[in-house]
Amino acid sequence: MDLGTFLQFLAAGLTVGSTYGLAALGFTIIFNTTGIINFAQGEFVMLGGLLAVVFMHWLDPGLPAAVILAVLATTLVGLVMERLTIRPVQHTSVINLIIVTIGVSITIRGLMMLLWGKDTYVLPAFSGTTPIPLLGATIAPQSLWILGITLLVLAAMRYFFSRTIFGRAMLACSFEPKAARLMGISVERMVMASFMLSAFVGAVGGAILTPLTMTSYDVGVLLGLKGFAACILGGLGNPFGAAAGGLLLGVLEAFGAGLISSAYKDAIAFVVILAILLWRPSGLFGAPDTERV
Amino acid sequence: MTRYLLALATAFVFGAASPVWAADPIKIGAILSATGPASFLGEPERNTLHMLQDQINEQGGLLGRPLEVIIYDDETEVNKAVSAANRLLSRDRVVAAIGATTSGNTLAIMPRFSSAQIPLVSMAAAERIVKPLNPWVFKTPQSDRHAVIKILEHAKSEAFSNIAILTVSDGFGQAGREVLQELLPAYGMNMVADEIYGPRDTDMTPQLTKIRGLNPDAIIVWGTNPGPAVIARNRVQLGMQTPMYMSHGVASKRFIELAGEAAEGLILPAGRLAVADQLPEDHPQKALLLEYIQAYEARFNAEVSTFGGYAYDAMMLIAEAINRAGEATPQAIRDNLEQISGFIGTGGIFEMSAEDHNGLDERAFVMVRITGGDWELLVE
């Protein structure tokens, strides 16, 4: 394989992997504060892309404004979801809460289908579609946007969790909610914040990927599944491990499709995940003693 | 007093319901996928059937009896299609049926109709529906084989010999792939790559990169939206100049919208519906196509699609068979369906026979090129 082909596979993998990574990041943020696997995470990714299309159509505020509006609206959906469906039943078992998230996911998907139809939609690229040649490979400008924005979001999250009081309070809730409450941290507020944050990162992923891959009301299912797989790959409790897991999963898929056979693309990813689970049940970057559900 | 009012109300309701028609309605069943993954096929089909029922009844119905089309939505699920078939056969007692939308669902419901001896006209493409021949089953869409023949004839005229194929891993793609694998050698061409993508995949650059490395003369892509639009975009993104053929599965305006500028120059076989206004004036289908397009778009305020045309042809073929037979019994409809020839439909000119229950060949397709965001008819 020549360098150009190698770089081409790598670029394709990192581009799609970024969205898996952002979805995975969303999973871990909510998992860390509540212990819930939020199965509506894929719907957040879908909303990010599809709402940008909706805003472009209704308000025509220009592409950047539409994307920002879509991300903000999805963040709001995260807040509403927590207030209306999670908080009222917060004292029930984790498994019940997970089932609630599945219900929310189906509801959001159904609502978008009714409101906006079943068609596929696309956004214009952020800065044109003229491919950029690079050492025998060609990279779409949108791929650079996707990688850049993903890294920016990751860096911001890292700063938020390690340097800000609010972020550290969220981490405290994840480690020991009772102790956090005794220290005067409002666990409810942290849970709400975690839903908003995960909706935010999911929506960013959806909005920046849509110019390249298009979107429709039902793309969230597959993206959510891949994001969850990325979490398992990287380690469920570790936000940055999960994001790295997403990138890795994307790259594995791209090389698998290009080198082995595209017929087994999805299978390759899941076989690798099974192998990881057997070999390192806590994921590549997870602490070995993490308790799992 | 109450009794008197009730009698009056009853008289009013019954009086209003049946003043025009003295005879029983002719019941035609339909099973289609108005919702679910194949809804982009089923929705225009359902709209078309509603429209035709009204049009036929306004013109006096069939044999002086009103037409009643009983439509069930199978939600693109096999089980629901089968239970809808059972309902049509045992409860609604239809004399003929249209459906299903997808090949898989059609294959699942076929045995029920043939054992009940009720004719079924499918709107699905798979060749297996009418080959081997089932005496009670017909279909209106052109077969994949005809689209492949059209593409390969064009490729031959361009002297392409090394061909790469990229097919979707669903029923539509598998059927296309089998025919391509069979016919490419027959046309003296080499299949240099045989790549596959998933129906919901969002990035096909790995497959295209692999194909680029093999340097084929042309690429044939087989799929339905949105996959081919992603592939068209990926092709531009990779800076590839290799000519690309698409299947008839994307012959709708929606594809051009999704692929945007990346659609420029792509070549595909399409039914004449897409290029109705570019057909020569003396083409036998032209008037019918323009009329259907105009009526559909006026009523539903949506762009017409080839798929609605399949339902149009199914309904009109059954209506023609009933008119020819002079009676609306299943046996008479079946026998007359088989004898229809030179019947002008949206999909082509149907020449049914006891051996051919589709009645179309590759002449039902024309080759079109996407130019300036629209279809350009390539001269045959």
XYZ file of C-alpha atoms in Angstrom:
673
model
C 0.000 0.000 0.000
C 1.405 3.380 -0.977
C 1.472 6.396 1.301
C -1.378 8.143 -0.508
C -3.767 5.235 -0.051
C -2.719 4.865 3.577
C -3.360 8.557 4.254
C -6.682 8.350 2.426
C -7.901 5.533 4.672
C -6.591 7.353 7.726
C -8.369 10.597 6.809
C -11.640 8.788 6.111
C -11.382 6.907 9.399
C -10.556 9.945 11.511
C -13.375 11.976 9.944
C -16.141 9.492 10.686
C -14.417 8.450 13.910
C -14.711 12.025 15.198
C -18.481 11.726 15.356
C -18.271 8.315 16.998
C -15.889 9.917 19.472
C -18.156 12.863 20.251
C -21.124 10.506 20.691
C -18.966 8.329 22.949
C -17.931 11.380 24.957
C -21.612 12.152 25.478
C -22.246 8.618 26.737
C -19.471 8.858 29.325
C -20.487 12.303 30.613
C -23.948 11.029 31.538
C -22.665 7.647 32.674
C -20.220 9.308 35.012
C -22.767 11.427 36.845
C -25.701 9.008 36.853
C -24.585 5.492 35.944
C -27.104 5.592 33.070
C -26.324 4.533 29.508
C -28.266 7.196 27.628
C -29.687 5.501 24.572
C -30.952 8.843 23.279
C -27.333 9.889 22.633
C -27.609 8.982 18.957
C -30.719 11.166 18.733
C -28.697 14.129 20.018
C -26.285 13.564 17.125
C -29.211 13.348 14.701
C -30.799 16.517 16.141
C -27.557 18.449 15.712
C -27.540 17.782 11.991
C -31.247 17.739 11.221
C -32.120 20.837 13.276
C -29.397 22.738 11.418
C -31.181 21.754 8.207
C -34.521 22.805 9.721
C -33.194 26.198 10.844
C -31.576 26.781 7.463
C -34.935 26.137 5.866
C -37.163 28.106 8.247
C -35.047 31.083 9.214
C -32.199 31.032 6.694
C -29.846 32.701 9.158
C -26.699 31.618 7.316
C -24.852 28.367 7.877
C -22.795 29.201 10.987
C -25.822 30.660 12.793
C -27.964 27.649 11.826
C -25.347 25.254 13.184
C -25.014 27.208 16.441
C -28.801 27.417 16.817
C -29.107 23.666 16.221
C -26.466 22.898 18.843
C -28.135 25.227 21.364
C -31.583 23.801 20.634
C -30.279 20.265 21.134
C -28.658 21.297 24.411
C -32.088 22.550 25.427
C -33.574 19.188 24.436
C -31.037 17.568 26.775
C -32.213 19.829 29.595
C -35.890 19.192 28.907
C -35.257 15.464 28.680
C -33.641 15.415 32.095
C -36.336 17.542 33.724
C -39.307 15.725 32.209
C -38.198 12.105 32.061
C -35.196 11.456 34.294
C -35.730 13.650 37.344
C -39.305 12.548 38.116
C -38.153 8.935 38.366
C -34.613 9.470 39.607
C -34.956 7.232 42.643
C -35.773 4.170 40.607
C -33.185 1.612 39.527
C -30.608 2.372 36.865
C -32.081 -0.182 34.498
C -35.470 1.596 34.607
C -33.767 4.882 33.795
C -32.010 3.268 30.846
C -35.368 2.071 29.561
C -36.651 5.643 29.929
C -33.811 6.844 27.677
C -34.796 4.268 25.056
C -38.329 5.642 25.204
C -37.063 9.203 24.808
C -34.959 8.150 21.846
C -37.952 6.606 20.068
C -40.084 9.671 20.865
C -37.523 12.145 19.508
C -37.064 10.094 16.353
C -40.843 9.842 15.847
C -41.351 13.573 16.420
C -38.665 14.520 13.916
C -40.176 12.122 11.403
C -43.615 13.693 11.809
C -42.325 17.263 11.813
C -39.797 16.997 9.081
C -40.438 13.846 7.064
C -38.432 10.782 6.258
C -36.231 12.207 3.554
C -32.473 12.571 3.677
C -31.084 16.108 3.901
C -27.729 17.728 3.499
C -26.020 20.930 4.642
C -23.587 22.938 2.509
C -19.930 22.404 3.355
C -18.455 25.002 5.733
C -15.778 26.102 3.275
C -16.334 24.660 -0.172
C -15.804 21.173 -1.502
C -12.566 21.577 -3.456
C -10.435 18.681 -2.228
C -7.022 19.461 -0.739
C -4.208 17.285 -2.108
C -1.860 15.891 0.526
C 0.992 13.486 -0.257
C -0.994 11.535 -2.836
C -4.248 11.621 -0.879
C -7.060 14.145 -1.096
C -8.779 15.585 1.952
C -12.157 17.321 1.921
C -12.040 20.741 3.621
C -14.974 19.557 5.725
C -12.808 16.741 7.128
C -10.406 19.351 8.469
C -13.302 21.244 10.064
C -14.536 18.032 11.643
C -11.138 17.104 13.054
C -10.415 20.652 14.215
C -13.752 21.164 15.945
C -13.599 17.714 17.557
C -10.169 18.452 19.001
C -11.374 21.846 20.178
C -14.386 20.316 21.944
C -12.151 17.671 23.546
C -9.701 20.298 24.768
C -12.546 22.417 26.152
C -14.015 19.402 27.966
C -10.630 18.512 29.392
C -10.223 22.051 30.695
C -13.778 22.082 32.034
C -13.438 18.832 33.970
C -9.968 19.412 35.373
C -9.772 23.173 35.907
C -13.234 24.567 36.624
C -15.090 24.205 39.907
C -18.259 23.200 38.125
C -16.532 20.476 36.138
C -14.790 19.143 39.190
C -18.074 19.135 41.062
C -19.521 16.993 38.292
C -16.628 14.576 38.601
C -17.146 14.501 42.367
C -20.773 13.480 41.846
C -19.660 10.655 39.639
C -17.220 9.293 42.195
C -19.365 9.562 45.296
C -22.754 11.293 45.054
C -23.399 11.118 48.798
C -20.122 12.738 49.724
C -20.618 15.342 47.015
C -24.030 16.175 48.420
C -22.541 16.519 51.898
C -20.007 18.931 50.459
C -22.856 21.136 49.290
C -22.908 20.135 45.647
C -26.372 19.910 44.135
C -26.347 16.488 42.527
C -29.606 17.277 40.652
C -27.988 20.283 39.031
C -24.965 18.233 38.053
C -27.124 15.529 36.490
C -28.999 18.164 34.534
C -25.730 19.732 33.430
C -24.441 16.354 32.317
C -27.473 15.830 30.072
C -27.014 19.296 28.577
C -23.304 18.745 28.022
C -23.748 15.386 26.372
C -26.508 16.771 24.157
C -24.120 19.598 23.275
C -21.189 17.398 22.218
C -23.475 14.993 20.362
C -25.107 17.859 18.461
C -21.737 19.357 17.543
C -20.749 15.988 16.097
C -23.983 15.715 14.127
C -23.850 19.262 12.775
C -20.260 19.143 11.536
C -20.626 15.693 9.954
C -23.861 16.432 8.052
C -22.242 18.388 5.167
C -20.197 15.290 4.409
C -22.518 12.383 5.143
C -26.083 13.837 5.092
C -28.712 13.173 7.699
C -32.246 11.929 8.216
C -34.513 11.296 11.176
C -33.154 7.790 11.731
C -29.355 8.202 11.504
C -29.140 8.374 15.290
C -29.618 4.644 15.740
C -26.432 3.631 13.974
C -24.385 6.593 15.229
C -25.507 5.900 18.788
C -24.570 2.250 18.427
C -21.138 3.085 17.057
C -20.661 5.688 19.784
C -21.515 3.095 22.405
C -19.096 0.640 20.815
C -16.444 3.366 20.923
C -17.144 3.779 24.650
C -16.611 0.076 25.241
C -13.454 0.190 23.172
C -12.023 3.168 25.006
C -13.391 2.502 28.482
C -16.842 3.438 29.684
C -15.851 5.576 32.626
C -13.178 7.559 30.831
C -14.371 10.469 28.635
C -11.144 10.882 26.696
C -10.601 7.177 26.368
C -14.062 6.981 24.835
C -13.290 9.794 22.392
C -10.036 8.086 21.425
C -12.003 4.841 21.105
C -14.266 6.592 18.594
C -11.353 7.741 16.443
C -9.806 4.290 16.630
C -13.086 2.634 15.665
C -13.448 4.932 12.660
C -9.888 4.179 11.515
C -10.397 0.429 11.997
C -13.556 0.568 9.893
C -11.880 2.523 7.114
C -8.866 0.210 6.891
C -11.098 -2.834 7.225
C -13.331 -1.661 4.384
C -10.400 -0.706 2.201
C -8.027 -3.609 2.830
C -10.116 -6.633 3.745
C -13.632 -6.290 2.391
C -16.205 -3.574 2.641
C -18.860 -6.270 3.087
C -17.562 -6.902 6.607
C -17.016 -3.254 7.582
C -19.408 -3.205 10.530
C -18.474 -6.731 11.535
C -14.769 -5.856 11.713
C -15.453 -3.140 14.250
C -17.551 -5.360 16.436
C -15.163 -8.304 16.265
C -12.402 -6.012 17.492
C -14.636 -4.845 20.318
C -15.410 -8.412 21.335
C -11.703 -9.142 21.361
C -11.065 -6.072 23.526
C -13.791 -7.112 25.939
C -12.221 -10.547 26.304
C -8.720 -9.252 26.607
C -9.279 -6.020 28.552
C -12.857 -5.854 29.846
C -12.425 -2.285 31.049
C -11.514 -0.992 27.594
C -8.203 0.221 26.236
C -8.012 3.301 28.429
C -10.239 2.323 31.352
C -8.940 1.633 34.829
C -8.685 -2.157 35.244
C -10.848 -2.221 38.377
C -13.797 -0.271 36.979
C -17.071 -1.811 37.999
C -19.292 -2.420 35.006
C -22.958 -2.969 34.436
C -90.179 12.008 18.560
C -86.746 10.517 19.186
C -87.591 7.556 17.057
C -88.753 9.814 14.270
C -85.507 11.816 14.397
C -83.466 8.633 14.414
C -85.309 7.322 11.383
C -84.753 10.612 9.617
C -81.034 10.576 10.478
C -80.708 6.987 9.298
C -82.454 7.773 6.076
C -80.168 10.750 5.593
C -76.970 8.802 6.260
C -77.889 5.901 4.003
C -79.386 8.182 1.403
C -76.204 10.255 1.270
C -73.928 7.270 1.141
C -75.388 5.487 -1.859
C -77.264 7.724 -4.205
C -75.007 7.398 -7.246
C -74.029 3.742 -7.335
C -76.587 1.088 -7.654
C -74.065 -1.755 -7.949
C -71.605 -3.239 -5.477
C -68.107 -1.833 -5.622
C -65.275 -3.757 -7.254
C -62.759 -4.282 -4.462
C -59.065 -4.140 -5.304
C -56.596 -4.619 -2.469
C -53.224 -2.898 -2.099
C -50.344 -3.635 0.254
C -47.647 -1.000 0.251
C -44.912 0.470 2.441
C -46.239 3.968 3.105
C -44.094 4.175 6.234
C -40.807 2.606 7.298
C -37.535 2.503 5.374
C -39.204 2.029 1.976
C -41.665 4.878 2.500
C -40.043 6.899 -0.269
C -41.392 4.191 -2.585
C -44.680 3.520 -0.831
C -45.865 7.062 -0.321
C -46.087 8.053 -3.994
C -47.651 4.640 -4.645
C -50.375 5.235 -2.087
C -50.991 8.758 -3.388
C -51.272 7.456 -6.921
C -53.792 4.767 -5.948
C -55.958 7.306 -4.101
C -55.823 9.558 -7.136
C -56.689 6.776 -9.597
C -59.607 5.557 -7.491
C -61.111 9.040 -7.599
C -60.376 9.523 -11.292
C -61.872 6.173 -12.284
C -64.975 6.707 -10.165
C -65.490 10.220 -11.550
C -65.483 8.687 -15.012
C -68.162 6.176 -14.087
C -66.174 3.415 -12.461
C -65.428 0.013 -13.965
C -68.225 -1.837 -15.764
C -70.606 0.699 -14.236
C -69.551 -0.311 -10.732
C -67.548 1.879 -8.360
C -63.933 1.007 -7.724
C -62.893 0.577 -4.116
C -59.169 0.360 -3.429
C -58.473 -1.070 0.017
C -54.977 0.025 1.029
C -52.937 -1.474 3.862
C -49.584 -0.101 5.002
C -47.081 -2.885 5.759
C -44.591 -0.410 7.334
C -41.880 -2.134 5.257
C -42.182 -5.203 7.493
C -42.625 -8.706 6.132
C -44.947 -9.892 8.916
C -47.287 -6.945 8.472
C -47.385 -7.515 4.717
C -48.385 -11.130 5.265
C -51.124 -10.287 7.746
C -52.398 -7.582 5.390
C -52.522 -10.203 2.642
C -54.559 -12.486 4.899
C -56.964 -9.666 5.680
C -57.427 -8.798 2.004
C -58.096 -12.423 1.142
C -60.309 -13.536 3.990
C -62.098 -10.416 5.209
C -62.144 -7.927 2.349
C -62.533 -10.595 -0.349
C -60.831 -8.563 -3.047
C -60.910 -9.703 -6.670
C -57.316 -8.620 -7.363
C -54.483 -7.015 -5.427
C -51.570 -4.648 -5.942
C -48.352 -5.032 -3.958
C -46.120 -5.213 -2.254
C -43.766 -2.268 -2.518
C -40.552 -4.157 -1.808
C -39.293 -7.349 -3.378
C -38.920 -9.141 -0.034
C -42.500 -8.433 0.984
C -43.814 -9.415 -2.423
C -42.026 -12.753 -2.280
C -43.531 -13.326 1.165
C -47.146 -12.645 0.181
C -47.088 -14.256 -3.284
C -47.870 -17.842 -2.183
C -51.011 -16.699 -0.364
C -52.453 -15.029 -3.418
C -51.628 -17.900 -5.740
C -53.142 -20.489 -3.411
C -56.244 -18.306 -3.011
C -56.261 -17.860 -6.814
C -56.415 -14.071 -6.650
C -54.234 -12.155 -9.154
C -51.463 -10.026 -7.620
C -49.640 -7.231 -9.434
C -46.394 -6.341 -7.653
C -44.694 -2.936 -7.673
C -41.293 -4.420 -6.773
C -38.357 -4.861 -9.099
C -36.847 -8.286 -8.363
C -36.821 -10.614 -11.324
C -37.586 -13.580 -9.051
C -41.178 -12.336 -8.681
C -42.030 -13.370 -12.228
C -39.232 -15.866 -12.889
C -40.048 -18.731 -12.492
C -43.503 -17.859 -13.657
C -46.349 -17.935 -11.166
C -49.706 -17.931 -12.972
C -51.252 -15.494 -10.468
C -48.391 -13.028 -10.072
C -47.503 -10.062 -12.297
C -45.244 -7.056 -11.820
C -44.982 -3.561 -13.280
C -41.432 -2.230 -12.664
C -38.725 -2.922 -15.192
C -36.323 -5.636 -14.063
C -32.791 -4.928 -12.864
C -31.528 -6.966 -15.803
C -32.945 -4.378 -18.212
C -31.178 -1.552 -16.400
C -27.896 -3.480 -16.422
C -28.255 -4.178 -20.151
C -28.814 -0.463 -20.800
C -25.729 0.504 -18.777
C -23.516 -2.124 -20.363
C -24.637 -1.175 -23.866
C -23.662 2.405 -23.128
C -20.356 1.290 -21.633
C -19.692 -0.805 -24.699
C -20.308 2.152 -27.003
C -17.715 4.076 -24.966
C -15.272 1.141 -25.318
C -14.917 0.657 -21.553
C -13.557 -2.752 -20.680
C -12.425 -2.696 -17.033
C -15.407 -2.079 -14.786
C -15.572 -1.691 -11.009
C -18.888 -2.269 -9.250
C -19.993 -0.869 -5.903
C -23.301 -2.258 -4.649
C -25.408 -1.791 -1.542
C -25.787 -4.775 0.770
C -29.600 -4.852 0.744
C -32.005 -6.781 -1.474
C -31.863 -4.217 -4.271
C -28.070 -4.197 -4.332
C -27.722 -7.958 -4.122
C -30.071 -8.482 -7.048
C -28.184 -5.891 -9.106
C -24.837 -7.399 -8.152
C -25.890 -10.863 -9.295
C -27.021 -9.588 -12.695
C -23.855 -7.485 -13.089
C -21.673 -10.478 -12.244
C -23.559 -12.498 -14.805
C -23.695 -9.965 -17.663
C -20.284 -8.237 -17.434
C -18.429 -11.252 -18.904
C -21.183 -11.645 -21.505
C -20.360 -8.129 -22.728
C -16.657 -8.969 -22.787
C -15.803 -6.770 -19.818
C -13.637 -7.457 -16.764
C -14.964 -6.841 -13.296
C -11.859 -5.418 -11.618
C -13.470 -4.618 -8.269
C -16.594 -5.902 -6.530
C -17.120 -3.631 -3.509
C -20.101 -3.449 -1.157
C -21.446 -0.769 1.191
C -24.122 -0.817 3.884
C -27.471 0.914 3.275
C -26.871 3.358 6.128
C -23.134 3.892 5.613
C -22.087 7.506 5.602
C -18.628 7.334 4.083
C -17.542 5.251 1.118
C -14.097 6.781 0.535
C -12.321 3.547 1.611
C -14.089 1.542 -1.111
C -13.507 4.269 -3.703
C -9.852 4.582 -2.715
C -9.446 0.876 -3.277
C -11.213 1.138 -6.641
C -9.073 4.133 -7.621
C -5.969 2.024 -7.036
C -7.241 -0.561 -9.547
C -7.720 2.112 -12.223
C -10.957 0.931 -13.895
C -12.454 2.558 -17.017
C -15.786 3.096 -15.269
C -17.575 2.462 -11.978
C -21.135 1.132 -11.710
C -22.894 2.051 -8.448
C -26.007 0.132 -7.463
C -28.164 1.499 -4.669
C -30.988 3.784 -3.576
C -30.777 7.090 -1.692
C -28.863 8.254 0.224
C -25.892 5.904 -0.378
C -25.257 6.773 -4.044
C -25.359 10.488 -3.202
C -22.635 9.916 -0.604
C -20.638 7.996 -3.209
C -21.032 10.777 -5.784
C -19.751 13.267 -3.205
C -16.903 10.994 -2.119
C -15.863 10.629 -5.768
C -15.461 14.410 -6.120
C -13.818 14.606 -2.720
C -11.204 12.078 -3.854
C -10.653 14.051 -7.050
C -11.615 11.035 -9.165
C -12.344 11.507 -12.870
C -13.404 7.910 -13.578
C -16.812 7.872 -15.336
C -19.554 6.693 -12.996
C -22.839 4.962 -13.779
C -25.690 4.905 -11.282
C -28.633 2.501 -11.234
C -32.261 3.396 -11.922
C -32.649 3.302 -8.117
C -31.675 6.980 -7.896
C -33.713 8.276 -10.821
C -35.440 10.958 -8.771
C -34.797 14.692 -8.370
C -34.058 14.059 -4.712
C -30.802 12.372 -5.709
C -29.632 15.450 -7.614
C -30.494 17.651 -4.633
C -28.570 15.399 -2.234
C -25.495 14.933 -4.388
C -25.444 18.593 -5.408
C -22.668 19.528 -7.822
C -21.186 16.072 -7.361
C -24.042 14.689 -9.475
C -22.789 16.456 -12.623
C -21.949 14.094 -15.447
C -23.260 10.895 -13.837
C -25.061 8.594 -16.273
C -27.945 6.290 -15.410
C -30.851 4.347 -16.878
C -34.246 5.828 -16.024
C -37.865 5.314 -16.883
C -39.193 7.905 -19.332
C -41.117 9.638 -16.533
C -37.979 11.551 -15.518
C -37.514 13.025 -18.985
C -41.135 13.131 -20.173
C -40.862 16.681 -21.481
C -37.720 15.870 -23.476
C -39.279 12.920 -25.297
C -39.998 13.378 -29.001
C -43.560 14.558 -29.599
C -44.573 11.350 -31.339
C -43.435 9.054 -28.520
C -46.465 6.952 -27.510
C -45.871 7.415 -23.751
C -45.412 11.176 -23.825
C -49.024 12.329 -23.481
C -49.786 9.826 -20.727
C -46.668 10.743 -18.746
C -47.308 14.481 -18.922
C -50.911 13.947 -17.880
C -49.934 11.782 -14.895
C -47.251 14.246 -13.792
C -49.613 17.188 -14.052
C -52.459 15.473 -12.166
C -50.184 14.128 -9.424
C -48.337 17.363 -8.808
C -51.514 19.409 -8.796
C -53.170 17.148 -6.235
C -50.336 16.319 -3.837
C -48.123 19.362 -4.290
C -45.119 17.039 -4.405
C -42.775 15.966 -7.136
C -43.882 12.894 -9.022
C -41.632 9.815 -8.856
C -41.123 6.694 -10.926
C -42.374 4.632 -7.997
C -45.836 6.150 -8.102
C -45.763 5.198 -11.768
C -45.423 1.521 -10.829
C -48.685 1.787 -8.875
C -50.286 3.660 -11.767
C -49.374 0.876 -14.164
C -50.554 -1.852 -11.753
C -53.946 -0.228 -11.237
C -54.464 0.603 -14.896
C -53.478 -2.901 -16.018
C -56.030 -4.413 -13.651
C -58.658 -1.909 -14.823
C -57.856 -2.782 -18.438
C -58.165 -6.497 -17.680
C -61.546 -5.954 -16.008
C -62.807 -3.895 -18.951
C -61.607 -6.507 -21.426
C -63.157 -9.342 -19.457
C -66.461 -7.581 -18.975
C -66.598 -9.106 -15.511
C -64.625 -8.678 -12.312
C -63.847 -12.208 -11.232
C -60.303 -13.170 -10.217
C -60.019 -15.820 -12.913
C -61.178 -13.450 -15.657
C -58.829 -10.685 -14.464
C -55.883 -13.078 -14.439
C -56.633 -14.475 -17.882
C -57.024 -11.024 -19.390
C -53.960 -9.550 -17.664
C -51.946 -12.185 -19.443
C -53.289 -11.129 -22.836
C -52.670 -7.394 -22.564
C -50.312 -6.202 -25.245
C -49.276 -2.810 -26.535
C -50.589 -1.267 -23.341
C -49.052 2.129 -22.737
C -48.051 2.634 -19.121
C -45.708 5.026 -17.298
C -42.938 2.428 -17.095
C -43.069 1.346 -20.715
C -45.251 -0.388 -23.247
C -46.465 -3.627 -21.695
C -46.510 -6.787 -23.794
C -47.843 -9.390 -21.374
C -48.004 -13.037 -22.357
C -48.436 -16.437 -20.772
C -44.632 -16.632 -20.514
C -43.900 -13.040 -19.491
C -45.768 -11.520 -16.561
C -43.761 -8.307 -16.602
C -44.136 -7.474 -20.258
C -41.241 -5.007 -20.415
C -37.714 -5.216 -21.786
C -34.705 -2.909 -21.789
C -36.485 -0.512 -24.167
C -38.486 0.611 -21.126
C -35.378 2.501 -20.007
C -33.591 5.463 -21.503
C -30.079 6.576 -20.594
C -29.884 10.007 -19.011
C -26.976 12.192 -17.952
C -27.171 14.670 -15.087
C -26.322 18.055 -16.577
C -26.783 21.411 -14.890
C -28.756 19.820 -12.050
C -31.296 18.209 -14.368
C -31.794 15.110 -16.477
C -30.523 15.192 -20.022
C -31.921 12.530 -22.311
C -29.145 10.740 -24.180
C -30.277 9.925 -27.695
C -30.956 6.236 -28.092
